[in-house]
Short mmCIF file of C-alpha atoms and ligand atoms in Angstrom, two decimals:
data_model
loop_
_atom_site.label_atom_id
_atom_site.label_comp_id
_atom_site.label_asym_id
_atom_site.label_seq_id
_atom_site.Cartn_x
_atom_site.Cartn_y
_atom_site.Cartn_z
CA MET A 1 -115.51 20.97 13.05
CA SER A 2 -113.95 24.23 14.10
CA PHE A 3 -114.41 25.84 17.48
CA SER A 4 -117.02 28.49 16.88
CA HIS A 5 -115.34 31.16 18.99
CA GLN A 6 -113.51 32.61 16.03
CA PHE A 7 -110.13 33.92 17.00
CA ALA A 8 -108.21 36.58 15.17
CA THR A 9 -104.58 36.27 14.15
CA THR A 10 -101.81 38.82 13.62
CA PRO A 11 -100.15 39.18 10.19
CA THR A 12 -97.47 36.79 11.49
CA GLY A 13 -100.13 34.20 12.33
CA HIS A 14 -100.02 34.56 16.12
CA LEU A 15 -103.13 34.58 18.25
CA MET A 16 -104.50 38.10 18.55
CA LEU A 17 -106.41 39.24 21.63
CA GLY A 18 -108.04 42.67 21.72
CA GLY A 19 -105.90 43.62 18.73
CA CYS A 20 -102.69 42.64 20.59
CA ASP A 21 -100.31 39.81 19.77
CA ALA A 22 -100.75 37.18 22.48
CA LEU A 23 -97.03 36.37 22.48
CA THR A 24 -96.16 40.03 23.05
CA LEU A 25 -98.65 40.21 25.93
CA ALA A 26 -97.15 37.07 27.48
CA ARG A 27 -93.64 38.52 27.20
CA LYS A 28 -94.66 41.93 28.53
CA TYR A 29 -96.77 40.84 31.52
CA GLY A 30 -95.53 37.28 32.17
CA THR A 31 -97.67 34.13 32.48
CA PRO A 32 -100.09 32.87 33.62
CA LEU A 33 -101.96 35.88 32.30
CA ILE A 34 -105.68 36.41 31.82
CA VAL A 35 -106.45 38.71 28.91
CA TYR A 36 -109.88 40.26 28.39
CA ASP A 37 -110.90 41.60 24.99
CA VAL A 38 -112.77 44.77 25.96
CA ASP A 39 -114.62 45.01 22.63
CA GLN A 40 -115.98 41.54 23.31
CA LEU A 41 -117.06 42.53 26.84
CA GLU A 42 -118.88 45.55 25.44
CA ALA A 43 -120.51 43.52 22.67
CA ALA A 44 -121.74 40.94 25.19
CA VAL A 45 -123.35 43.64 27.31
CA SER A 46 -124.94 45.35 24.34
CA GLN A 47 -126.39 42.05 23.12
CA PHE A 48 -128.30 41.90 26.43
CA THR A 49 -129.30 45.58 26.57
CA GLN A 50 -130.34 45.78 22.93
CA THR A 51 -132.35 42.56 22.87
CA LEU A 52 -134.17 43.55 26.04
CA ALA A 53 -134.78 47.08 24.77
CA ALA A 54 -136.20 45.71 21.50
CA SER A 55 -138.85 43.83 23.50
CA GLY A 56 -140.34 47.10 24.70
CA LEU A 57 -140.14 45.99 28.34
CA THR A 58 -138.47 48.22 30.89
CA SER A 59 -135.33 46.30 31.76
CA ALA A 60 -131.98 46.23 33.49
CA VAL A 61 -128.87 44.14 32.96
CA CYS A 62 -127.32 43.38 36.36
CA TYR A 63 -123.85 41.97 35.82
CA ALA A 64 -123.33 39.11 38.32
CA SER A 65 -119.89 40.16 39.46
CA LYS A 66 -119.05 36.86 41.16
CA ALA A 67 -118.04 35.74 37.65
CA PHE A 68 -115.17 38.25 37.68
CA SER A 69 -114.79 41.02 40.20
CA CYS A 70 -112.18 43.77 40.17
CA ILE A 71 -112.21 47.55 40.08
CA ALA A 72 -111.78 47.73 36.29
CA ILE A 73 -114.78 45.52 35.50
CA TYR A 74 -117.05 47.57 37.78
CA GLN A 75 -115.79 50.74 36.06
CA LEU A 76 -116.60 49.24 32.68
CA MET A 77 -120.07 48.08 33.78
CA ALA A 78 -120.77 51.54 35.22
CA ARG A 79 -119.83 53.14 31.91
CA LEU A 80 -122.03 50.68 29.98
CA GLY A 81 -125.04 51.57 32.13
CA CYS A 82 -125.35 48.16 33.79
CA HIS A 83 -126.45 47.36 37.29
CA VAL A 84 -124.28 44.91 39.25
CA ASP A 85 -124.98 42.09 41.66
CA VAL A 86 -122.66 41.61 44.59
CA VAL A 87 -122.72 38.66 46.99
CA SER A 88 -120.35 39.70 49.75
CA GLY A 89 -119.02 42.70 51.61
CA GLY A 90 -115.82 42.22 49.60
CA GLU A 91 -117.51 42.48 46.21
CA LEU A 92 -119.50 45.46 47.49
CA TYR A 93 -116.32 47.12 48.72
CA THR A 94 -114.62 46.56 45.35
CA ALA A 95 -117.60 48.02 43.46
CA LEU A 96 -117.60 51.07 45.72
CA GLN A 97 -113.83 51.50 45.29
CA ALA A 98 -114.59 51.67 41.55
CA HIS A 99 -117.16 54.42 42.31
CA PHE A 100 -119.92 52.20 40.96
CA PRO A 101 -123.22 54.03 41.60
CA PRO A 102 -124.62 52.37 44.77
CA GLU A 103 -128.21 52.77 43.63
CA ARG A 104 -127.48 50.32 40.80
CA ILE A 105 -126.05 47.65 43.14
CA CYS A 106 -128.10 44.59 44.10
CA PHE A 107 -126.90 42.72 47.18
CA HIS A 108 -127.49 38.94 47.08
CA GLY A 109 -126.49 36.09 49.35
CA ASN A 110 -127.96 33.31 51.48
CA ASN A 111 -126.13 34.33 54.67
CA LYS A 112 -125.36 38.01 54.62
CA THR A 113 -123.87 38.92 57.96
CA LYS A 114 -125.12 41.78 60.08
CA ALA A 115 -121.87 43.64 59.37
CA GLU A 116 -122.38 43.19 55.62
CA LEU A 117 -125.95 44.48 55.84
CA GLU A 118 -124.81 47.45 57.93
CA PHE A 119 -122.14 48.21 55.33
CA ALA A 120 -124.70 47.98 52.50
CA ILE A 121 -127.21 50.24 54.24
CA THR A 122 -124.55 52.79 55.23
CA LYS A 123 -123.44 52.94 51.60
CA HIS A 124 -127.03 53.28 50.28
CA VAL A 125 -127.02 50.12 48.18
CA GLY A 126 -129.98 50.18 45.76
CA THR A 127 -131.56 46.79 46.44
CA ILE A 128 -131.20 44.01 48.97
CA VAL A 129 -132.34 40.64 47.66
CA ILE A 130 -133.73 39.00 50.78
CA ASP A 131 -133.03 35.29 50.93
CA ASN A 132 -134.39 33.98 54.27
CA PHE A 133 -136.33 34.77 57.47
CA HIS A 134 -133.18 35.33 59.56
CA GLU A 135 -132.15 38.03 57.10
CA ILE A 136 -135.51 39.81 57.39
CA ASN A 137 -134.94 40.11 61.15
CA LEU A 138 -131.32 41.21 60.78
CA LEU A 139 -132.15 43.78 58.15
CA LYS A 140 -135.00 45.13 60.27
CA GLN A 141 -132.56 45.68 63.17
CA VAL A 142 -129.99 47.34 60.91
CA LEU A 143 -132.56 49.65 59.33
CA THR A 144 -133.96 50.62 62.73
CA ASN A 145 -130.48 51.30 64.13
CA GLN A 146 -129.57 53.45 61.13
CA ASN A 147 -133.05 55.02 60.87
CA ALA A 148 -132.99 54.02 57.19
CA THR A 149 -135.18 52.48 54.52
CA VAL A 150 -134.16 50.28 51.57
CA ASN A 151 -135.62 48.67 48.45
CA VAL A 152 -135.90 44.91 48.77
CA MET A 153 -136.59 42.00 46.47
CA LEU A 154 -137.65 38.61 47.66
CA ARG A 155 -135.72 35.60 46.41
CA VAL A 156 -138.02 32.72 45.55
CA THR A 157 -137.00 29.14 44.83
CA PRO A 158 -139.43 28.26 42.06
CA GLY A 159 -138.90 24.49 41.98
CA VAL A 160 -137.34 24.51 38.52
CA GLN A 161 -134.63 21.99 37.74
CA ALA A 162 -132.21 23.50 35.23
CA HIS A 163 -130.29 20.77 33.46
CA THR A 164 -126.74 21.60 34.34
CA HIS A 165 -124.06 20.43 36.80
CA ARG A 166 -125.60 19.74 40.22
CA TYR A 167 -123.21 22.17 41.93
CA ILE A 168 -124.53 25.04 39.83
CA THR A 169 -128.29 24.39 39.81
CA THR A 170 -130.07 26.60 42.30
CA GLY A 171 -133.75 26.84 41.42
CA GLN A 172 -134.86 23.38 42.57
CA THR A 173 -136.94 23.12 45.76
CA ASP A 174 -134.22 21.37 47.78
CA SER A 175 -131.75 24.26 47.63
CA LYS A 176 -130.00 26.41 50.21
CA PHE A 177 -131.12 29.57 48.41
CA GLY A 178 -134.31 31.58 48.74
CA PHE A 179 -137.86 31.10 49.99
CA ASP A 180 -139.58 27.97 48.81
CA LEU A 181 -142.57 28.60 46.61
CA ALA A 182 -144.29 25.21 46.85
CA SER A 183 -144.64 25.15 50.65
CA GLY A 184 -145.84 28.76 50.92
CA GLN A 185 -142.67 30.13 52.56
CA ALA A 186 -142.42 32.83 49.91
CA THR A 187 -145.86 34.20 50.81
CA THR A 188 -145.06 34.16 54.54
CA ALA A 189 -141.87 36.08 53.75
CA LEU A 190 -143.85 38.64 51.79
CA GLN A 191 -146.13 39.17 54.80
CA TRP A 192 -143.10 39.70 57.06
CA ILE A 193 -141.66 42.22 54.62
CA LEU A 194 -144.94 44.08 54.17
CA ALA A 195 -145.12 44.38 57.96
CA CYS A 196 -141.82 46.22 57.98
CA PRO A 197 -142.31 49.83 56.82
CA ARG A 198 -138.56 50.38 56.44
CA MET A 199 -138.46 47.79 53.63
CA ASN A 200 -139.79 48.97 50.30
CA PHE A 201 -140.83 45.81 48.46
CA ILE A 202 -139.97 46.26 44.77
CA GLY A 203 -139.66 42.84 43.23
CA VAL A 204 -139.44 39.08 43.01
CA HIS A 205 -136.20 37.36 42.20
CA ALA A 206 -135.32 33.79 41.21
CA HIS A 207 -132.23 32.17 39.72
CA ILE A 208 -132.54 28.64 38.37
CA GLY A 209 -128.92 27.71 37.70
CA SER A 210 -125.91 28.40 35.58
CA GLN A 211 -124.62 27.34 32.16
CA ILE A 212 -128.20 26.80 30.92
CA PHE A 213 -128.43 25.92 27.22
CA VAL A 214 -132.18 25.98 26.48
CA PRO A 215 -134.99 28.38 27.38
CA ASP A 216 -137.41 25.79 28.87
CA GLY A 217 -136.40 26.34 32.51
CA PHE A 218 -136.79 30.10 32.17
CA ILE A 219 -140.29 29.65 30.73
CA THR A 220 -141.40 27.50 33.67
CA GLU A 221 -139.76 29.93 36.08
CA ILE A 222 -141.54 32.96 34.61
CA ASN A 223 -144.92 31.22 34.57
CA ARG A 224 -144.56 30.14 38.20
CA LEU A 225 -143.47 33.59 39.36
CA CYS A 226 -146.34 35.18 37.43
CA THR A 227 -148.85 32.85 39.13
CA LEU A 228 -147.35 33.78 42.49
CA ILE A 229 -147.52 37.49 41.73
CA ALA A 230 -151.17 37.13 40.65
CA GLN A 231 -151.95 35.44 43.99
CA TRP A 232 -150.22 38.23 45.88
CA ALA A 233 -152.09 40.86 43.87
CA ARG A 234 -155.41 39.19 44.85
CA ASN A 235 -154.58 38.48 48.48
CA PHE A 236 -152.45 41.45 49.49
CA ALA A 237 -153.08 44.04 46.78
CA VAL A 238 -149.33 44.33 46.09
CA ILE A 239 -147.82 44.06 42.63
CA PRO A 240 -144.02 44.07 42.54
CA ALA A 241 -142.59 46.41 39.94
CA VAL A 242 -139.59 44.20 39.11
CA LEU A 243 -139.32 40.64 37.92
CA ASP A 244 -135.71 39.51 38.24
CA ILE A 245 -135.22 36.13 36.59
CA GLY A 246 -131.54 35.71 37.54
CA GLY A 247 -128.66 34.73 35.29
CA GLY A 248 -127.41 31.42 33.99
CA PHE A 249 -127.12 32.02 30.24
CA GLY A 250 -124.90 29.25 28.88
CA ILE A 251 -121.82 29.73 26.71
CA GLN A 252 -119.82 27.49 24.42
CA TYR A 253 -116.54 26.25 25.88
CA THR A 254 -115.85 23.48 23.33
CA ASN A 255 -117.14 22.08 20.05
CA ASP A 256 -119.26 19.55 21.91
CA GLU A 257 -121.44 22.21 23.50
CA HIS A 258 -124.31 23.88 21.64
CA PRO A 259 -126.14 26.44 23.74
CA VAL A 260 -129.12 28.16 22.14
CA PRO A 261 -127.82 31.69 21.41
CA VAL A 262 -128.36 34.21 24.22
CA LYS A 263 -130.36 36.47 21.91
CA THR A 264 -132.86 33.69 21.14
CA ILE A 265 -133.18 32.75 24.81
CA LEU A 266 -133.75 36.40 25.74
CA GLN A 267 -136.40 36.79 23.04
CA THR A 268 -138.22 33.71 24.36
CA ILE A 269 -137.99 35.14 27.88
CA THR A 270 -139.40 38.55 26.95
CA THR A 271 -142.22 36.99 24.91
CA THR A 272 -143.09 34.69 27.81
CA VAL A 273 -143.11 37.59 30.29
CA LYS A 274 -145.44 39.62 28.09
CA GLN A 275 -147.79 36.69 27.45
CA SER A 276 -148.04 35.42 31.01
CA PHE A 277 -148.53 38.82 32.60
CA LYS A 278 -151.14 39.73 30.00
CA GLN A 279 -153.01 36.46 30.60
CA ALA A 280 -152.90 37.06 34.37
CA HIS A 281 -154.22 40.63 33.86
CA LEU A 282 -151.17 42.04 35.56
CA PRO A 283 -149.23 45.16 34.53
CA LEU A 284 -145.97 44.35 32.76
CA PRO A 285 -143.08 44.25 35.20
CA ALA A 286 -139.62 45.69 34.65
CA LEU A 287 -137.49 42.70 33.65
CA TRP A 288 -134.07 42.37 35.28
CA VAL A 289 -131.54 39.73 34.21
CA GLU A 290 -128.28 38.86 35.95
CA PRO A 291 -125.77 37.40 33.50
CA GLY A 292 -122.26 36.75 34.74
CA ARG A 293 -120.65 34.04 32.63
CA ALA A 294 -122.21 35.15 29.32
CA ILE A 295 -120.69 38.62 29.72
CA VAL A 296 -117.15 37.85 30.86
CA GLY A 297 -116.60 34.18 29.94
CA PRO A 298 -115.98 34.31 26.18
CA ALA A 299 -114.04 37.61 26.42
CA GLY A 300 -111.29 36.09 28.60
CA THR A 301 -108.32 34.00 27.47
CA THR A 302 -105.64 32.58 29.75
CA LEU A 303 -102.04 32.42 28.52
CA TYR A 304 -99.61 29.93 30.02
CA THR A 305 -95.99 28.97 29.32
CA VAL A 306 -95.22 25.35 28.58
CA GLY A 307 -92.66 23.65 30.84
CA SER A 308 -92.13 19.94 31.47
CA GLU A 309 -93.43 16.93 29.55
CA LYS A 310 -93.84 13.32 30.54
CA HIS A 311 -94.12 10.48 28.03
CA LEU A 312 -95.33 6.98 28.85
CA PRO A 313 -95.58 4.07 26.42
CA GLY A 314 -99.13 3.71 25.11
CA ARG A 315 -100.46 6.72 27.05
CA LEU A 316 -101.21 10.31 26.17
CA PRO A 317 -98.26 12.51 27.08
CA TYR A 318 -98.54 15.06 29.87
CA VAL A 319 -97.59 18.61 28.97
CA ALA A 320 -97.40 20.93 31.97
CA VAL A 321 -97.94 24.69 32.09
CA ASP A 322 -97.05 27.29 34.71
CA GLY A 323 -100.60 27.62 36.10
CA GLY A 324 -103.51 25.24 36.61
CA MET A 325 -106.12 24.67 39.27
CA GLY A 326 -105.05 27.78 41.20
CA ASP A 327 -106.19 30.06 38.38
CA ASN A 328 -108.87 27.76 36.94
CA ILE A 329 -110.48 25.33 39.37
CA ARG A 330 -113.39 24.57 37.02
CA PRO A 331 -112.02 21.39 35.35
CA ALA A 332 -111.17 19.88 38.76
CA LEU A 333 -114.35 21.05 40.49
CA TYR A 334 -117.03 20.64 37.81
CA ASP A 335 -115.33 18.42 35.25
CA ALA A 336 -115.53 21.48 32.99
CA HIS A 337 -114.12 21.12 29.49
CA TYR A 338 -111.97 23.59 27.61
CA THR A 339 -109.93 23.65 24.48
CA ALA A 340 -106.43 25.10 24.06
CA LEU A 341 -104.30 26.52 21.27
CA ASN A 342 -100.65 27.08 20.56
CA ALA A 343 -100.65 30.90 20.59
CA ALA A 344 -97.81 31.06 18.05
CA CYS A 345 -99.79 29.14 15.43
CA PRO A 346 -103.45 28.81 16.48
CA THR A 347 -104.57 27.78 12.99
CA ALA A 348 -101.87 25.09 12.51
CA PRO A 349 -103.17 21.52 12.22
CA ALA A 350 -103.85 20.04 15.67
CA ILE A 351 -101.77 16.92 15.03
CA ASN A 352 -100.77 16.13 18.62
CA ARG A 353 -102.86 14.50 21.34
CA ILE A 354 -101.83 15.41 24.86
CA ARG A 355 -103.05 15.98 28.40
CA LEU A 356 -102.55 19.61 29.34
CA VAL A 357 -101.85 19.70 33.05
CA GLY A 358 -101.03 22.34 35.63
CA LYS A 359 -98.19 22.70 38.14
CA TYR A 360 -100.18 22.06 41.31
CA CYS A 361 -99.55 19.05 43.54
CA GLU A 362 -102.78 17.27 42.70
CA SER A 363 -103.33 14.55 40.13
CA GLY A 364 -106.66 16.20 39.36
CA ASP A 365 -104.90 19.34 38.19
CA VAL A 366 -105.66 18.63 34.54
CA LEU A 367 -106.69 21.66 32.49
CA VAL A 368 -107.62 19.80 29.30
CA ASP A 369 -107.75 16.04 29.12
CA ASP A 370 -107.18 14.56 25.67
CA LEU A 371 -106.38 17.79 23.85
CA ARG A 372 -105.70 17.96 20.14
CA ILE A 373 -103.24 20.75 19.52
CA ALA A 374 -100.37 21.79 17.25
CA PRO A 375 -96.95 20.62 18.52
CA LEU A 376 -95.71 22.35 21.68
CA SER A 377 -92.36 22.55 23.35
CA ALA A 378 -90.96 24.17 26.49
CA GLY A 379 -91.26 27.95 26.38
CA ASP A 380 -94.23 27.98 23.99
CA ILE A 381 -97.33 29.94 24.95
CA VAL A 382 -100.60 28.03 25.26
CA ALA A 383 -103.91 29.89 25.20
CA ILE A 384 -107.10 28.60 26.79
CA PRO A 385 -110.04 30.62 25.44
CA VAL A 386 -113.32 31.29 27.27
CA THR A 387 -111.72 31.52 30.71
CA GLY A 388 -113.11 34.92 31.63
CA ALA A 389 -115.80 33.65 34.04
CA TYR A 390 -115.22 31.97 37.41
CA GLY A 391 -111.49 31.62 36.78
CA TYR A 392 -109.79 34.53 38.51
CA SER A 393 -112.79 34.96 40.82
CA MET A 394 -112.31 31.40 42.13
CA ALA A 395 -108.52 31.53 42.09
CA SER A 396 -106.58 30.36 45.13
CA ASN A 397 -103.05 30.40 46.50
CA TYR A 398 -102.89 26.62 46.71
CA ASN A 399 -99.27 25.50 47.02
CA ARG A 400 -98.53 29.16 47.69
CA ASN A 401 -98.56 29.95 44.03
CA CYS A 402 -99.26 33.60 43.23
CA ARG A 403 -102.50 34.48 41.53
CA PRO A 404 -102.04 35.60 37.91
CA ALA A 405 -102.10 39.08 36.42
CA VAL A 406 -105.09 40.33 34.42
CA VAL A 407 -104.94 42.59 31.39
CA PHE A 408 -107.62 44.45 29.43
CA ALA A 409 -106.86 44.69 25.71
CA GLN A 410 -108.69 46.75 23.15
CA ARG A 411 -107.81 47.73 19.60
CA GLY A 412 -104.13 47.03 20.01
CA HIS A 413 -103.70 48.63 23.44
CA SER A 414 -103.25 46.63 26.62
CA GLN A 415 -103.50 47.69 30.23
CA LEU A 416 -102.79 45.82 33.43
CA VAL A 417 -105.93 45.80 35.60
CA ILE A 418 -104.85 43.30 38.27
CA ARG A 419 -101.18 43.01 39.17
CA ARG A 420 -99.59 39.59 39.47
CA GLU A 421 -99.47 38.61 43.12
CA SER A 422 -95.99 38.69 44.62
CA TYR A 423 -94.29 36.37 47.11
CA SER A 424 -94.29 39.18 49.69
CA GLN A 425 -98.07 39.49 49.33
CA LEU A 426 -98.38 35.78 50.07
CA VAL A 427 -97.00 36.27 53.59
CA ILE A 428 -98.50 39.68 54.30
CA ASN A 429 -100.99 38.30 56.82
CA ASP A 430 -98.67 35.69 58.31
CA LEU A 431 -97.36 36.37 61.81
CA PRO A 432 -94.39 34.66 63.44
CA TYR A 433 -95.28 32.11 66.08
CA GLU A 434 -94.00 33.31 69.40
CA GLY A 435 -94.20 30.00 71.27
CA SER A 436 -96.02 29.32 74.50
CA ASN A 437 -93.44 30.65 76.94
N1 LLP B 501 -127.60 35.52 39.81
C1 LLP B 501 -127.50 34.70 40.87
C2 LLP B 501 -128.40 34.86 42.00
C3 LLP B 501 -126.52 33.69 40.89
O1 LLP B 501 -126.43 32.88 41.93
C4 LLP B 501 -125.65 33.56 39.78
C5 LLP B 501 -124.59 32.53 39.77
C6 LLP B 501 -125.77 34.44 38.72
C7 LLP B 501 -126.77 35.42 38.75
C8 LLP B 501 -124.88 34.41 37.50
O2 LLP B 501 -124.95 33.20 36.82
P1 LLP B 501 -124.21 33.06 35.39
O3 LLP B 501 -124.92 33.99 34.44
O4 LLP B 501 -122.81 33.47 35.58
O5 LLP B 501 -124.37 31.65 35.04
N2 LLP B 501 -118.74 28.78 39.79
C9 LLP B 501 -119.67 28.16 38.88
C10 LLP B 501 -120.87 29.02 38.62
C11 LLP B 501 -121.63 29.37 39.89
C12 LLP B 501 -122.77 30.30 39.61
C13 LLP B 501 -123.37 30.78 40.87
N3 LLP B 501 -124.42 31.72 40.72
C14 LLP B 501 -118.93 27.85 37.58
O6 LLP B 501 -117.74 28.11 37.48
O7 LLP B 501 -119.52 27.29 36.66
#
């Protein structure tokens, strides 16, 4: 079976990314290098916008920028008409540096600090997604101090268990995120918000998890939120204009994974929204979705250079590359699976079985365990596709390795969008110890 992320090749048979030869990109920018195919980013966004538009619902695609955050991606999302989600002052700052329109920014997070809220209100962020009672009080203080008002959504934990890794499920009742629906916390929160005239209540938000392959969880989520909204309409005469169902749309990393296509899941979602709101005699809400992974994941490929090998009798050989858990923590953290290709001959028969490992001082720094790949030797370029989400954004300087460079490639042109970190940047915040005397 072939990996269904079809990759293009150059006339010489090399891997082609955004119309550029992967080997040329590796030579020009060095490795490890993350390359985004901009056409693929744009196609992923338009799949969301077009499918939602076809449903007839008013809608917005809010790119969850935790999946990959840098000035260039916010610029692209601004140009494509998206909204963005940010979850920290740092993401907000980056979006603003990219001149992303603040009214299209949604600020999420389960422990936004007062300083972060002050920053968001000063910069006229469009929507604050309120997560907890402490935040309601903090935001009230900030709004009073700044004599400001803001649109808010209320994050509800709908008690839905999405079947995915336990570190990335978020909608179940026992979660650190949001107001619990079952125990009535969400309704108490609504009352607090309604009592605060500086908060303009616009919507209900929930997010049930990440890397979700089937629509079932979304259906339950929508039905529960609709029931809640109907109760609020009866008891408080408020009907939120926006229903934000979060992100979590799953993508295919390897041949063993078979997510239902995003388009199909979205169609099920829009049909469910229309049906449940009609049955509950409620006006149709504007539907907001917050994909992160499904937009940037498949568009990104990481290129590495092969270095050392280790052979043991009766064991799979280790082949090491010049990156690893510092640029992609997902295999070590979530047991995430990837595939890899020899970028010089991606279509050559995968006759070797190896363990592709990184250069970090951890035995768990294995990028792909039991990989079938065409023969590799030192100096060859290995490509790991589908590394555009939660790779660079979770990168670290472990072992004081520099974080990689990032390039956008489109129709044969490439442009550096994040420089490779330098050794001098690694020590920029270090100060000499002056001793105690
Ligand atoms: N909205 C909210 C409120 C979220 O918490 C998340 C992800 C998203 C949207 C976007 O979810 P996506 O469409 O990307 O699945 N680091 C993990 C994923 C953590 C996701 C956290 N929240 C990973 O590498 O798999």
